[in-house]
Short mmCIF file of C-alpha atoms and ligand atoms in Angstrom, two decimals:
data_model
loop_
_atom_site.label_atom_id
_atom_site.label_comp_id
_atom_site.label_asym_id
_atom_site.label_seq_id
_atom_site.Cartn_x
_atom_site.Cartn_y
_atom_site.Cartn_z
CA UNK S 1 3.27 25.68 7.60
CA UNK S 2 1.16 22.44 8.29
CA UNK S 3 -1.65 22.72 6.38
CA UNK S 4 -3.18 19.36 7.00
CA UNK S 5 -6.10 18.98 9.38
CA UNK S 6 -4.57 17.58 13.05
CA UNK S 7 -4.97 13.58 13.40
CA UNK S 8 -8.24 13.76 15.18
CA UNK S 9 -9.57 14.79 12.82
CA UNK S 10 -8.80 11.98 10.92
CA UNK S 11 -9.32 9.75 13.77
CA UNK S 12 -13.25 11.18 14.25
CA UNK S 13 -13.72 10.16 10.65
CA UNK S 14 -12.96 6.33 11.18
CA UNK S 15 -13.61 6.04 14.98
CA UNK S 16 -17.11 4.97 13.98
CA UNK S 17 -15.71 1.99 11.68
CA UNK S 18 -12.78 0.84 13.62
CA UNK S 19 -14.48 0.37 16.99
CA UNK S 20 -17.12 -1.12 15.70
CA UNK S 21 -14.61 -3.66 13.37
CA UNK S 22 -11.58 -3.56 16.34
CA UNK S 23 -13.46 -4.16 19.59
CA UNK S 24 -17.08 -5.31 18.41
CA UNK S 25 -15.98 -8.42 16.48
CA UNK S 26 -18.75 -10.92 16.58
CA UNK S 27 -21.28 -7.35 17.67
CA UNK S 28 -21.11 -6.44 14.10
CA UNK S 29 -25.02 -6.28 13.11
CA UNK S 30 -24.87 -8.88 10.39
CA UNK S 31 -25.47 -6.11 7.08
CA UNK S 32 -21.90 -5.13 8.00
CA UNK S 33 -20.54 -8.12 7.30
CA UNK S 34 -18.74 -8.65 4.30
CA UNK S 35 -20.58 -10.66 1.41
CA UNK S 36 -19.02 -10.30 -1.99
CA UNK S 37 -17.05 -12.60 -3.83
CA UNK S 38 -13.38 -13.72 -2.83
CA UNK S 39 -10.61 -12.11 -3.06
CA UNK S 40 -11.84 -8.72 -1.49
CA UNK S 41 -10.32 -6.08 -2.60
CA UNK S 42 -7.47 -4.64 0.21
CA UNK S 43 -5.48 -1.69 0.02
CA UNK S 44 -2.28 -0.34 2.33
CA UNK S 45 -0.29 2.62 2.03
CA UNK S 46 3.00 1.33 2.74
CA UNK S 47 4.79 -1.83 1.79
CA UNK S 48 5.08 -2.90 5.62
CA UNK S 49 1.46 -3.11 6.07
CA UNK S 50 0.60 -4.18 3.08
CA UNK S 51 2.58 -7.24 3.76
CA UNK S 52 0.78 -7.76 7.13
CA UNK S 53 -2.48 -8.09 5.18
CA UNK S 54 -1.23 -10.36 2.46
CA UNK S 55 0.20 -12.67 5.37
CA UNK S 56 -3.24 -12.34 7.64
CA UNK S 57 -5.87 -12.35 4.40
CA UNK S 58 -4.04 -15.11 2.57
CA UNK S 59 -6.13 -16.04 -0.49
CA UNK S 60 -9.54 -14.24 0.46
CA UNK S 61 -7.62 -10.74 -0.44
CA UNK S 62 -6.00 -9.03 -3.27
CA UNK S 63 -3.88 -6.66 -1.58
CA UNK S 64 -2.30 -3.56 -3.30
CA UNK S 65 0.20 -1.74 -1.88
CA UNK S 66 0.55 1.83 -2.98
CA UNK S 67 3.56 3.05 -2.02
CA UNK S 68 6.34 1.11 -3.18
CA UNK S 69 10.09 0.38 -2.88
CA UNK S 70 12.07 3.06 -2.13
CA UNK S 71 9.46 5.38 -2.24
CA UNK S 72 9.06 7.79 0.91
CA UNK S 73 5.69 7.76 2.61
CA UNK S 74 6.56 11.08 4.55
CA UNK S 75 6.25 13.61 1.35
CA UNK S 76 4.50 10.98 -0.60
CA UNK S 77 1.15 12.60 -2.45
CA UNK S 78 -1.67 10.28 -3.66
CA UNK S 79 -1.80 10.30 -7.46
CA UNK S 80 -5.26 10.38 -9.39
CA UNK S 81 -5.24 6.53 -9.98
CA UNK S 82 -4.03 6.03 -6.24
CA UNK S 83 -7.44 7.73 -5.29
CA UNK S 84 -9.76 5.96 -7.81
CA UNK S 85 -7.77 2.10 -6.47
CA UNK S 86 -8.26 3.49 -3.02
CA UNK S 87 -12.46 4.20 -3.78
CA UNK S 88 -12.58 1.01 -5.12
CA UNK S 89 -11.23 -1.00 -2.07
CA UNK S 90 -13.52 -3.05 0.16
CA UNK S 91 -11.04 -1.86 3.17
CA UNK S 92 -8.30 0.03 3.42
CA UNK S 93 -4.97 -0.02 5.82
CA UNK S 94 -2.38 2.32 6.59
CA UNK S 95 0.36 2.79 9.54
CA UNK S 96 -1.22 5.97 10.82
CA UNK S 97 0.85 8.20 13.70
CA UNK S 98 0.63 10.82 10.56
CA UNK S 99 3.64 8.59 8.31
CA UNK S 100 1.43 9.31 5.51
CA UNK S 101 0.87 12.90 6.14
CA UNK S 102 -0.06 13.38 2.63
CA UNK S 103 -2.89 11.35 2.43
CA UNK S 104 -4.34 12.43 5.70
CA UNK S 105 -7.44 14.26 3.51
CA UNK S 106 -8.09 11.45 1.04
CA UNK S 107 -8.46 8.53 3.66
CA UNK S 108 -10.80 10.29 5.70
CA UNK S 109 -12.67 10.93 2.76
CA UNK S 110 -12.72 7.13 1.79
CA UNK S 111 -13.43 6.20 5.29
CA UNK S 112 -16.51 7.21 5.04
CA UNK S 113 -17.52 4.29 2.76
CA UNK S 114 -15.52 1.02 3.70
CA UNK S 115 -13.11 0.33 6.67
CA UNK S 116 -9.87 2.52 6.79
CA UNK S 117 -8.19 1.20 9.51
CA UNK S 118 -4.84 2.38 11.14
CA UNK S 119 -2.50 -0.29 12.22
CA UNK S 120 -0.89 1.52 15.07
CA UNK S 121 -4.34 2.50 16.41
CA UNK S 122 -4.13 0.53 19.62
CA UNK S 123 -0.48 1.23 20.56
CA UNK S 124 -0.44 2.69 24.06
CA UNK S 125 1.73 5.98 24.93
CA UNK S 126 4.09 4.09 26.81
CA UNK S 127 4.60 2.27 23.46
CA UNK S 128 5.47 4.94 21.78
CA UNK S 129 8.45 7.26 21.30
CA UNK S 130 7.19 10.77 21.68
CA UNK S 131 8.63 13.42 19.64
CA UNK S 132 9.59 17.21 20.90
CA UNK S 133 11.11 18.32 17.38
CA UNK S 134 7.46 17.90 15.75
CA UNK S 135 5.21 17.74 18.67
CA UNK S 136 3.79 14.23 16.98
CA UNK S 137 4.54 10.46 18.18
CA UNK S 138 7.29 9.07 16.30
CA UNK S 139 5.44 6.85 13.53
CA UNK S 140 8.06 4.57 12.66
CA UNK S 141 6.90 1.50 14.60
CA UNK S 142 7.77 -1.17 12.57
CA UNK S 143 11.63 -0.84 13.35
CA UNK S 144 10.65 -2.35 16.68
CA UNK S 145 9.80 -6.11 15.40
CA UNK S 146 7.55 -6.39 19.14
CA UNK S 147 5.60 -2.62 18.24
CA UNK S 148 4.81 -4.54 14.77
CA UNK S 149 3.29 -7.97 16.20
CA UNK S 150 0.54 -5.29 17.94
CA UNK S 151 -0.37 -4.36 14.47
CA UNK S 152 -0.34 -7.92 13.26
CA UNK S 153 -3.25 -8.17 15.62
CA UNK S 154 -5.01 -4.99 14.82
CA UNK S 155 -5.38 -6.39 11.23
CA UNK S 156 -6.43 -9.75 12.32
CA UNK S 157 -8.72 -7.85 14.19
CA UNK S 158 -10.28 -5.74 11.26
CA UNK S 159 -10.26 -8.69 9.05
CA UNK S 160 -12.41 -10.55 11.30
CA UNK S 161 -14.67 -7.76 11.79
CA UNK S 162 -14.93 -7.76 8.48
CA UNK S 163 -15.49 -11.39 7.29
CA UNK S 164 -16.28 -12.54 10.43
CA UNK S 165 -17.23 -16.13 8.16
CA UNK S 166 -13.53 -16.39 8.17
CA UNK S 167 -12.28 -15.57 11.62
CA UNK S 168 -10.76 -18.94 12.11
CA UNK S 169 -8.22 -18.55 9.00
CA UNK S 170 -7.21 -15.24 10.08
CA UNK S 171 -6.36 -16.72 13.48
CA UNK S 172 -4.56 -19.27 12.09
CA UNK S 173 -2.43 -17.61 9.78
CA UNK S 174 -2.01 -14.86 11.75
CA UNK S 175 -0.66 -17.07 14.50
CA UNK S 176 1.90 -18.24 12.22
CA UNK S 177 2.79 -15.18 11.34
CA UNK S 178 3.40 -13.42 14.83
CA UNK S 179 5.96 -16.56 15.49
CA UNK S 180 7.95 -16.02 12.82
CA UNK S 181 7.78 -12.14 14.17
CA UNK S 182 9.19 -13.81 17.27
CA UNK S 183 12.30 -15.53 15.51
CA UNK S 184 12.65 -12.30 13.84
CA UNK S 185 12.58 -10.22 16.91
CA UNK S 186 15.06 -12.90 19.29
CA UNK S 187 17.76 -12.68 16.22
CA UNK S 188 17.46 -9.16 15.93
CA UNK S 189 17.95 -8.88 20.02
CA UNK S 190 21.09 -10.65 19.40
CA UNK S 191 22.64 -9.63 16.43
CA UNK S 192 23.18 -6.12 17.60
CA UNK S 193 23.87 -7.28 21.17
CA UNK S 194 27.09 -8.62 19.60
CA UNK S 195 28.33 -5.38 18.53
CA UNK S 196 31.10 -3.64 20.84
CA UNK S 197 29.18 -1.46 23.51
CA UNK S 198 31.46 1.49 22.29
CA UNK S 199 30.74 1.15 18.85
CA UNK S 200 27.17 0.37 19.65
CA UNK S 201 25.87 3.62 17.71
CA UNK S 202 24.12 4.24 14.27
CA UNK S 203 24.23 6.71 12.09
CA UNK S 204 21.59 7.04 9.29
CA UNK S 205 19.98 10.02 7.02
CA UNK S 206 17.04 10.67 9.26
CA UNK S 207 15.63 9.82 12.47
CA UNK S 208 13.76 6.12 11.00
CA UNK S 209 14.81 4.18 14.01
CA UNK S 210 14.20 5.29 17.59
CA UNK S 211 12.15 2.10 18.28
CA UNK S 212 14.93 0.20 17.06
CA UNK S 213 17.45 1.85 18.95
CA UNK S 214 14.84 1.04 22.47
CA UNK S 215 13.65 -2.41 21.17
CA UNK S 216 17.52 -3.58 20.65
CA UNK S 217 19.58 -1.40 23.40
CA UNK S 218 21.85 0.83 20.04
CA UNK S 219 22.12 4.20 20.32
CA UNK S 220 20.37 6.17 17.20
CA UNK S 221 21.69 9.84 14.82
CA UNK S 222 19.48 10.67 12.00
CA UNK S 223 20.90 13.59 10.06
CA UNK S 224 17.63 15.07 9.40
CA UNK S 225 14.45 14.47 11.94
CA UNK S 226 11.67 12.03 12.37
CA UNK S 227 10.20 13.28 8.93
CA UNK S 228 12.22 13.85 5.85
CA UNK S 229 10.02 17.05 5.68
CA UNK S 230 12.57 18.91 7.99
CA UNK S 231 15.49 19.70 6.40
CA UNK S 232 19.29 19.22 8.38
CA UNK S 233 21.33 22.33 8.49
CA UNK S 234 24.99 22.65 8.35
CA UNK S 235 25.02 22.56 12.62
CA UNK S 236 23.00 19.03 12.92
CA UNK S 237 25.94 17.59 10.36
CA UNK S 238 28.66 19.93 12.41
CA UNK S 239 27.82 18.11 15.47
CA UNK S 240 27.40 14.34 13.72
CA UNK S 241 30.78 14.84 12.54
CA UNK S 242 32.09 15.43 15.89
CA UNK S 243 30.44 12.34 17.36
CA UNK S 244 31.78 10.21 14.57
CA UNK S 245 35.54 11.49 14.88
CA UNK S 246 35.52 11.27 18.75
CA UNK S 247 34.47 8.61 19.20
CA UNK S 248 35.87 6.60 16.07
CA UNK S 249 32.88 5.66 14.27
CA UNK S 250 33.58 2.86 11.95
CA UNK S 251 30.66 3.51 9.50
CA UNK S 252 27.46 5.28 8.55
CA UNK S 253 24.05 4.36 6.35
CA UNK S 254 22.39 5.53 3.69
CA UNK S 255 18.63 4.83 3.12
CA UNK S 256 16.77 3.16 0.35
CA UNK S 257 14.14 5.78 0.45
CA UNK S 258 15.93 9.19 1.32
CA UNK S 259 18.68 10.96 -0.41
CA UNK S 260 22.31 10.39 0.53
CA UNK S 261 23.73 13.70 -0.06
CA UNK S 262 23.23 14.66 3.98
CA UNK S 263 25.29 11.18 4.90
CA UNK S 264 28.21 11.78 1.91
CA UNK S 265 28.59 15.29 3.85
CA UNK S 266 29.39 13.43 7.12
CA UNK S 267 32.17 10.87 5.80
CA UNK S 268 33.34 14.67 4.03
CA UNK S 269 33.16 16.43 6.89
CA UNK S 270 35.14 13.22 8.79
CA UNK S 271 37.33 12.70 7.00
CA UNK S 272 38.86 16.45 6.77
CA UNK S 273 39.33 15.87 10.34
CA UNK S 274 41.58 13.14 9.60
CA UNK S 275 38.98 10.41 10.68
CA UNK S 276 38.29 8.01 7.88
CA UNK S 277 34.32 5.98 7.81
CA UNK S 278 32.23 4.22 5.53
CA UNK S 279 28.95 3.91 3.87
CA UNK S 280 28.46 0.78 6.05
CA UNK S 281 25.37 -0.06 3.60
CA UNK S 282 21.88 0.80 2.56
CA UNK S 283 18.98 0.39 5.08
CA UNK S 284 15.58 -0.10 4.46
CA UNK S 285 13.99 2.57 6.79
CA UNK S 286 10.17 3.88 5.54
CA UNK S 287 10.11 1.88 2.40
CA UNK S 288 10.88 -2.23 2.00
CA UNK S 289 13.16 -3.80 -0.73
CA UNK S 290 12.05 -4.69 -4.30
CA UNK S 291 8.58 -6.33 -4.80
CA UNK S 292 9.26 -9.93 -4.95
CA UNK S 293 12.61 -10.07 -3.43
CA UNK S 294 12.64 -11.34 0.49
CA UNK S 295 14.19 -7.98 0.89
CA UNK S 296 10.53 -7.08 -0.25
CA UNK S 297 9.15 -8.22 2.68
CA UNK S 298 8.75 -7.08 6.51
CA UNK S 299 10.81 -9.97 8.14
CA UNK S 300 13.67 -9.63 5.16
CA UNK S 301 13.57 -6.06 5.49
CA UNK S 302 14.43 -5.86 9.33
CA UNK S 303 16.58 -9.08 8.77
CA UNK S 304 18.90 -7.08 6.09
CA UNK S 305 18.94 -4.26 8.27
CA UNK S 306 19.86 -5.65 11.58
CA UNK S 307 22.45 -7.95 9.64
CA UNK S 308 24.21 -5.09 8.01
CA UNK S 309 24.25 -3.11 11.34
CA UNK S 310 25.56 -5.59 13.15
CA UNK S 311 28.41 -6.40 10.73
CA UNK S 312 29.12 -2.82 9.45
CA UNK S 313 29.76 -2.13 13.38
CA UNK S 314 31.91 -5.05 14.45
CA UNK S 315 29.13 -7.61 15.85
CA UNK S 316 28.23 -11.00 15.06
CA UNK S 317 26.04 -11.93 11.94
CA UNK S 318 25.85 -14.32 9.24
CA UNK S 319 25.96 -13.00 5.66
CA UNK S 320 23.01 -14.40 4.57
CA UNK S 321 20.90 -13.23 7.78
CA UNK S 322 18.84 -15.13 9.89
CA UNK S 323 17.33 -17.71 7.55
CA UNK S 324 20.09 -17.41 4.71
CA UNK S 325 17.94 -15.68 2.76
CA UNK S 326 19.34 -12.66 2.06
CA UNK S 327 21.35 -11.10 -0.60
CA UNK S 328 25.07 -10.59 0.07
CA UNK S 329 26.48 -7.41 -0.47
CA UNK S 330 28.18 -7.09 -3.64
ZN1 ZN Q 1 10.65 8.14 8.07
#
């Protein structure tokens, strides 16, 4: 059973804040505004928007991100020292569509203090990829490098709202930013366009990357559903394994955040049927790279990913990714 309250109610305890920070900008009576000392103090739940802030803030925050690499934000519960960094934030940001379903309670609860501000907030339904196994919108957003520039802006947006005295360096930077999102998104569009329409198809260990699959025209299996809550049964892997065999299936992924024993029991299952595939590498699907690696950041992490897809599946992509940046394989 769910036992967490539904996302409205969550939403009613931030409304207040975020409308007044998202849509009131220069409205904000001037008490609101922000007046300590530089850097503020900025939180995020996952690594993906916690690397939107540091981009967008710059110097005037110290961001914190407080769920790290390879860390999974679905089952992820906030520890005692995660709550006391949280109530000592100036604002806080998280992805929202319930990815942190854990922490649902505990940023209502500090919401009612500072800005907590969802980064998803102003995606429309037509942006998003509504899901019948949980009833919920997918949350995984970020996969789709275009669904991601709209929460580039929502933080520019809260950020200004917030220290309005520094609107014009959040506009600046964050302009910068949403053009390399642009590079980002064109390679991606054509690294996975160069894979063979028939092998167009990827296999991972749960269902991370519907907008990815939409943004970039590949066809997407997850083993086990949109949240690693669910658990896959012998019949979801039965019926994977068919797929893969049929229709030849070079390779399938593992992910840096979720257990591989679900994807080992596909290439199993495969290859008692006589069809041999490989691990064709680890992705990077609810959790980013190390901390300090460009793997450990949002345009390395969907720049590894789309590389390795693309190559793992017969396309077109240099080893090093789009920039040469990344890591080869060893
Ligand atoms: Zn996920």
């Amino acid at each position: 059973m769910n036992r967490m309250p539904p996302p409205q109610a969550l939403a009613a305890g931030r409304t207040l804040v975020a409308v007044l920070l998202v849509t009131a900008g220069c409205l904000l009576p001037q008490a609101f505004a922000y007046e300590g000392s530089y850097p503020f103090r900025a939180t995020a739940t996952v690594g993906m928007v916690a690397d939107i802030v540091r981009e967008v803030a710059g110097d005037r925050a110290e961001v914190t991100g407080i769920i790290g690499a390879g860390v999974d934000p679905h089952m992820y519960s906030p520890t005692r020292s995660d709550v006391a960094m949280l109530l000592r934030s100036d604002i806080v940001f998280y992805a929202g569509l319930l990815l942190e379903g854990q922490m649902t309670e505990i940023l209502a609860k500090v919401g009612r203090s500072r800005p907590v501000v969802a980064v998803t907030e102003r995606l429309k339904q037509a942006d998003l990829i509504h899901t019948a196994q949980t009833g919920h919108q997918d949350p995984h957003v970020w996969m789709d490098v275009s669904g991601w520039m709209k929460a580039v802006r929502v933080v520019r947006d809260a950020l200004t709202g917030f220290d309005p005295a520094n609107a014009a360096e959040y506009q600046t930077r964050s302009e910068r930013y949403l053009l390399e999102l642009k590079t980002l998104d064109d390679y991606a569009r054509k690294v996975i366009s160069s894979i063979p329409e028939d092998q167009r198809v990827m296999v991972t260990a749960h269902d991370a990357f519907n907008y990815m699959g939409r943004a970039y025209n590949i066809e997407v299996m997850g083993i086990q559903g949109v949240s690693t809550e669910s658990e896959a049964g012998l019949k979801d892997i039965n019926r994977i394994v068919d797929d893969i065999v049929r229709r030849k299936i070079p390779a399938v992924f593992v992910e840096s955040s979720v257990s591989d024993k679900n994807v080992k029991a596909l290439i199993e299952g495969a290859k008692a049927r006589g069809h041999s595939v490989r691990i064709g590498g680890e992705l990077f699907s609810d959790a980013m790279g190390k901390a300090g690696t460009y793997e450990g950041t949002y345009v390395g992490m969907i720049d590894h990913n789309v590389t390795l897809i693309a190559r793992a599946l017969g396309g077109d992509a240099p080893e090093t990714g789009m920039q040469g940046k990344l890591t080869p394989p060893r």
